[in-house]
Amino acid sequence: AVRMAFTKDGSQLVVLFAPGGAGGWGESNAQITIRDADTLEPIGLSVEPKAFVGAYVGSYFELPGFALMPDGGSVVIATEEDELVWWNLRRRTPTRRLAIGPGQHALALSPDGGTIAVGAEQGIQLVDTRSGAVRTAGALGGAPSWLLFSPDGGTVVSTSLDGTVGHWDAE
């Protein structure tokens, strides 16, 4: 397990599982498992998205991105095929796909679930989760390695492997 998120009611954990751990898993796809938060026992089958892999950026291994939607019923992932894909966690099926720019895709979801910040080769794209509209938030020297929204959703911060931190107005 390399990343986790609680569902809104706290009863389940959504866990990103990387075969071989956080480094060196080769061409294997990552998986998302749903687990009981008290017992950690798996609930149902894993979500096994196609093209859901990490990648080496220089000597650093970037894990694939995922975000749990506020309703707790779906996750959004970024694939190496330059797509955002929404997965229904109950049915374990994809429900929506949206093309995004190329790059290693760090991912963050605004607190209200209305906007996804996603890393691209030279910057950040903001995606409206309702309409699918994509806009560029800003340019960077390379793809961001981490993205995070402020609690009010008005600001996105980014970090990059070159040590820089960016501060972006999400509006």
PDB file of C-alpha atoms in Angstrom, residues 11-119:
ATOM      1  CA  SER A  11     -15.936   3.248   7.354  1.00  0.00           C
ATOM      2  CA  GLN A  12     -13.716   2.302   4.412  1.00  0.00           C
ATOM      3  CA  LEU A  13     -10.194   2.930   3.178  1.00  0.00           C
ATOM      4  CA  VAL A  14      -9.423   3.348  -0.511  1.00  0.00           C
ATOM      5  CA  VAL A  15      -5.890   2.019  -0.936  1.00  0.00           C
ATOM      6  CA  LEU A  16      -3.494   2.431  -3.860  1.00  0.00           C
ATOM      7  CA  PHE A  17      -1.498  -0.767  -4.092  1.00  0.00           C
ATOM      8  CA  ALA A  18       1.727  -0.823  -6.106  1.00  0.00           C
ATOM      9  CA  PRO A  19       3.058  -4.283  -6.993  1.00  0.00           C
ATOM     10  CA  GLY A  20       6.605  -4.423  -5.631  1.00  0.00           C
ATOM     11  CA  GLY A  21       6.132  -1.370  -3.398  1.00  0.00           C
ATOM     12  CA  ALA A  22       6.805   2.275  -4.086  1.00  0.00           C
ATOM     13  CA  GLY A  23       9.850   1.666  -6.273  1.00  0.00           C
ATOM     14  CA  GLY A  24      10.743  -0.580  -9.146  1.00  0.00           C
ATOM     15  CA  TRP A  25       7.476  -2.267 -10.016  1.00  0.00           C
ATOM     16  CA  GLY A  26       8.305  -2.365 -13.713  1.00  0.00           C
ATOM     17  CA  GLU A  27       5.394  -2.499 -16.095  1.00  0.00           C
ATOM     18  CA  SER A  28       2.812  -3.784 -13.594  1.00  0.00           C
ATOM     19  CA  ASN A  29      -0.366  -1.776 -13.193  1.00  0.00           C
ATOM     20  CA  ALA A  30      -1.263  -0.313  -9.832  1.00  0.00           C
ATOM     21  CA  GLN A  31      -4.516  -1.409  -8.225  1.00  0.00           C
ATOM     22  CA  ILE A  32      -7.032   0.238  -5.955  1.00  0.00           C
ATOM     23  CA  THR A  33      -8.545  -1.846  -3.180  1.00  0.00           C
ATOM     24  CA  ILE A  34     -11.400  -0.983  -0.862  1.00  0.00           C
ATOM     25  CA  ARG A  35     -10.897  -2.121   2.725  1.00  0.00           C
ATOM     26  CA  ASP A  36     -12.890  -2.091   5.922  1.00  0.00           C
ATOM     27  CA  ALA A  37     -11.365   0.714   8.016  1.00  0.00           C
ATOM     28  CA  ASP A  38     -11.570  -1.292  11.259  1.00  0.00           C
ATOM     29  CA  THR A  39     -10.362  -4.710  10.119  1.00  0.00           C
ATOM     30  CA  LEU A  40      -8.447  -3.739   6.950  1.00  0.00           C
ATOM     31  CA  GLU A  41     -10.076  -6.731   5.240  1.00  0.00           C
ATOM     32  CA  PRO A  42     -10.672  -6.261   1.480  1.00  0.00           C
ATOM     33  CA  ILE A  43     -14.229  -5.459   0.403  1.00  0.00           C
ATOM     34  CA  GLY A  44     -14.991  -6.884  -3.026  1.00  0.00           C
ATOM     35  CA  LEU A  45     -12.671  -7.023  -5.999  1.00  0.00           C
ATOM     36  CA  SER A  46      -9.836  -4.588  -6.705  1.00  0.00           C
ATOM     37  CA  VAL A  47     -10.118  -1.834  -9.279  1.00  0.00           C
ATOM     38  CA  GLU A  48      -7.454  -2.651 -11.882  1.00  0.00           C
ATOM     39  CA  PRO A  49      -7.240   0.218 -14.375  1.00  0.00           C
ATOM     40  CA  LYS A  50      -5.376  -0.207 -17.651  1.00  0.00           C
ATOM     41  CA  ALA A  51      -2.272   2.017 -18.051  1.00  0.00           C
ATOM     42  CA  PHE A  52      -2.262   2.919 -14.327  1.00  0.00           C
ATOM     43  CA  VAL A  53       1.469   2.846 -13.664  1.00  0.00           C
ATOM     44  CA  GLY A  54       4.108   5.028 -12.110  1.00  0.00           C
ATOM     45  CA  ALA A  55       7.291   6.125 -13.818  1.00  0.00           C
ATOM     46  CA  TYR A  56      10.842   7.132 -13.057  1.00  0.00           C
ATOM     47  CA  VAL A  57      11.528  10.842 -13.416  1.00  0.00           C
ATOM     48  CA  GLY A  58      15.297  11.033 -13.221  1.00  0.00           C
ATOM     49  CA  SER A  59      16.141   8.808 -10.246  1.00  0.00           C
ATOM     50  CA  TYR A  60      12.833   9.497  -8.462  1.00  0.00           C
ATOM     51  CA  PHE A  61       9.826   7.183  -8.821  1.00  0.00           C
ATOM     52  CA  GLU A  62       6.498   8.982  -9.326  1.00  0.00           C
ATOM     53  CA  LEU A  63       3.446   7.022  -8.196  1.00  0.00           C
ATOM     54  CA  PRO A  64       0.264   7.214 -10.263  1.00  0.00           C
ATOM     55  CA  GLY A  65      -2.291   9.737  -9.058  1.00  0.00           C
ATOM     56  CA  PHE A  66      -5.757   9.084  -7.681  1.00  0.00           C
ATOM     57  CA  ALA A  67      -8.364  11.160  -5.874  1.00  0.00           C
ATOM     58  CA  LEU A  68     -11.417  10.002  -3.948  1.00  0.00           C
ATOM     59  CA  MET A  69     -14.510  12.006  -4.895  1.00  0.00           C
ATOM     60  CA  PRO A  70     -16.273  13.679  -1.919  1.00  0.00           C
ATOM     61  CA  ASP A  71     -19.266  11.324  -2.172  1.00  0.00           C
ATOM     62  CA  GLY A  72     -16.925   8.369  -1.530  1.00  0.00           C
ATOM     63  CA  GLY A  73     -18.504   6.433  -4.390  1.00  0.00           C
ATOM     64  CA  SER A  74     -15.875   6.979  -7.053  1.00  0.00           C
ATOM     65  CA  VAL A  75     -12.204   7.693  -7.619  1.00  0.00           C
ATOM     66  CA  VAL A  76     -10.515   9.607 -10.399  1.00  0.00           C
ATOM     67  CA  ILE A  77      -7.189   8.338 -11.711  1.00  0.00           C
ATOM     68  CA  ALA A  78      -4.675   9.718 -14.180  1.00  0.00           C
ATOM     69  CA  THR A  79      -3.336   7.164 -16.667  1.00  0.00           C
ATOM     70  CA  GLU A  80      -0.172   7.013 -18.754  1.00  0.00           C
ATOM     71  CA  GLU A  81      -2.486   7.265 -21.780  1.00  0.00           C
ATOM     72  CA  ASP A  82      -3.057  10.922 -20.774  1.00  0.00           C
ATOM     73  CA  GLU A  83      -6.590  10.462 -19.518  1.00  0.00           C
ATOM     74  CA  LEU A  84      -8.529  11.106 -16.365  1.00  0.00           C
ATOM     75  CA  VAL A  85     -10.782   8.121 -15.693  1.00  0.00           C
ATOM     76  CA  TRP A  86     -13.601   8.050 -13.146  1.00  0.00           C
ATOM     77  CA  TRP A  87     -14.199   4.626 -11.535  1.00  0.00           C
ATOM     78  CA  ASN A  88     -17.372   3.613  -9.717  1.00  0.00           C
ATOM     79  CA  LEU A  89     -16.152   1.881  -6.545  1.00  0.00           C
ATOM     80  CA  ARG A  90     -19.277  -0.190  -5.986  1.00  0.00           C
ATOM     81  CA  ARG A  91     -19.423  -1.638  -9.504  1.00  0.00           C
ATOM     82  CA  ARG A  92     -15.625  -1.468 -10.077  1.00  0.00           C
ATOM     83  CA  THR A  93     -16.168  -0.065 -13.565  1.00  0.00           C
ATOM     84  CA  PRO A  94     -15.041   3.092 -15.369  1.00  0.00           C
ATOM     85  CA  THR A  95     -17.826   5.627 -15.860  1.00  0.00           C
ATOM     86  CA  ARG A  96     -16.143   8.555 -17.622  1.00  0.00           C
ATOM     87  CA  ARG A  97     -12.937   9.410 -19.499  1.00  0.00           C
ATOM     88  CA  LEU A  98     -11.407  12.776 -20.298  1.00  0.00           C
ATOM     89  CA  ALA A  99      -8.255  13.550 -22.316  1.00  0.00           C
ATOM     90  CA  ILE A 100      -5.560  15.601 -20.569  1.00  0.00           C
ATOM     91  CA  GLY A 101      -2.121  16.851 -21.581  1.00  0.00           C
ATOM     92  CA  PRO A 102       0.909  14.546 -21.650  1.00  0.00           C
ATOM     93  CA  GLY A 103       3.207  14.130 -18.663  1.00  0.00           C
ATOM     94  CA  GLN A 104       3.569  12.510 -15.266  1.00  0.00           C
ATOM     95  CA  HIS A 105       0.239  13.336 -13.697  1.00  0.00           C
ATOM     96  CA  ALA A 106       0.286  14.505 -10.102  1.00  0.00           C
ATOM     97  CA  LEU A 107      -3.359  14.875  -9.088  1.00  0.00           C
ATOM     98  CA  ALA A 108      -5.375  16.852  -6.527  1.00  0.00           C
ATOM     99  CA  LEU A 109      -9.109  17.318  -6.044  1.00  0.00           C
ATOM    100  CA  SER A 110     -10.656  20.506  -4.703  1.00  0.00           C
ATOM    101  CA  PRO A 111     -12.512  20.103  -1.397  1.00  0.00           C
ATOM    102  CA  ASP A 112     -15.913  20.440  -3.104  1.00  0.00           C
ATOM    103  CA  GLY A 113     -14.951  17.948  -5.834  1.00  0.00           C
ATOM    104  CA  GLY A 114     -15.624  20.509  -8.569  1.00  0.00           C
ATOM    105  CA  THR A 115     -12.062  20.895  -9.867  1.00  0.00           C
ATOM    106  CA  ILE A 116      -9.153  18.537 -10.450  1.00  0.00           C
ATOM    107  CA  ALA A 117      -5.638  19.929 -10.665  1.00  0.00           C
ATOM    108  CA  VAL A 118      -3.480  17.653 -12.804  1.00  0.00           C
ATOM    109  CA  GLY A 119       0.194  17.889 -13.672  1.00  0.00           C
TER     110      GLY A 119
END
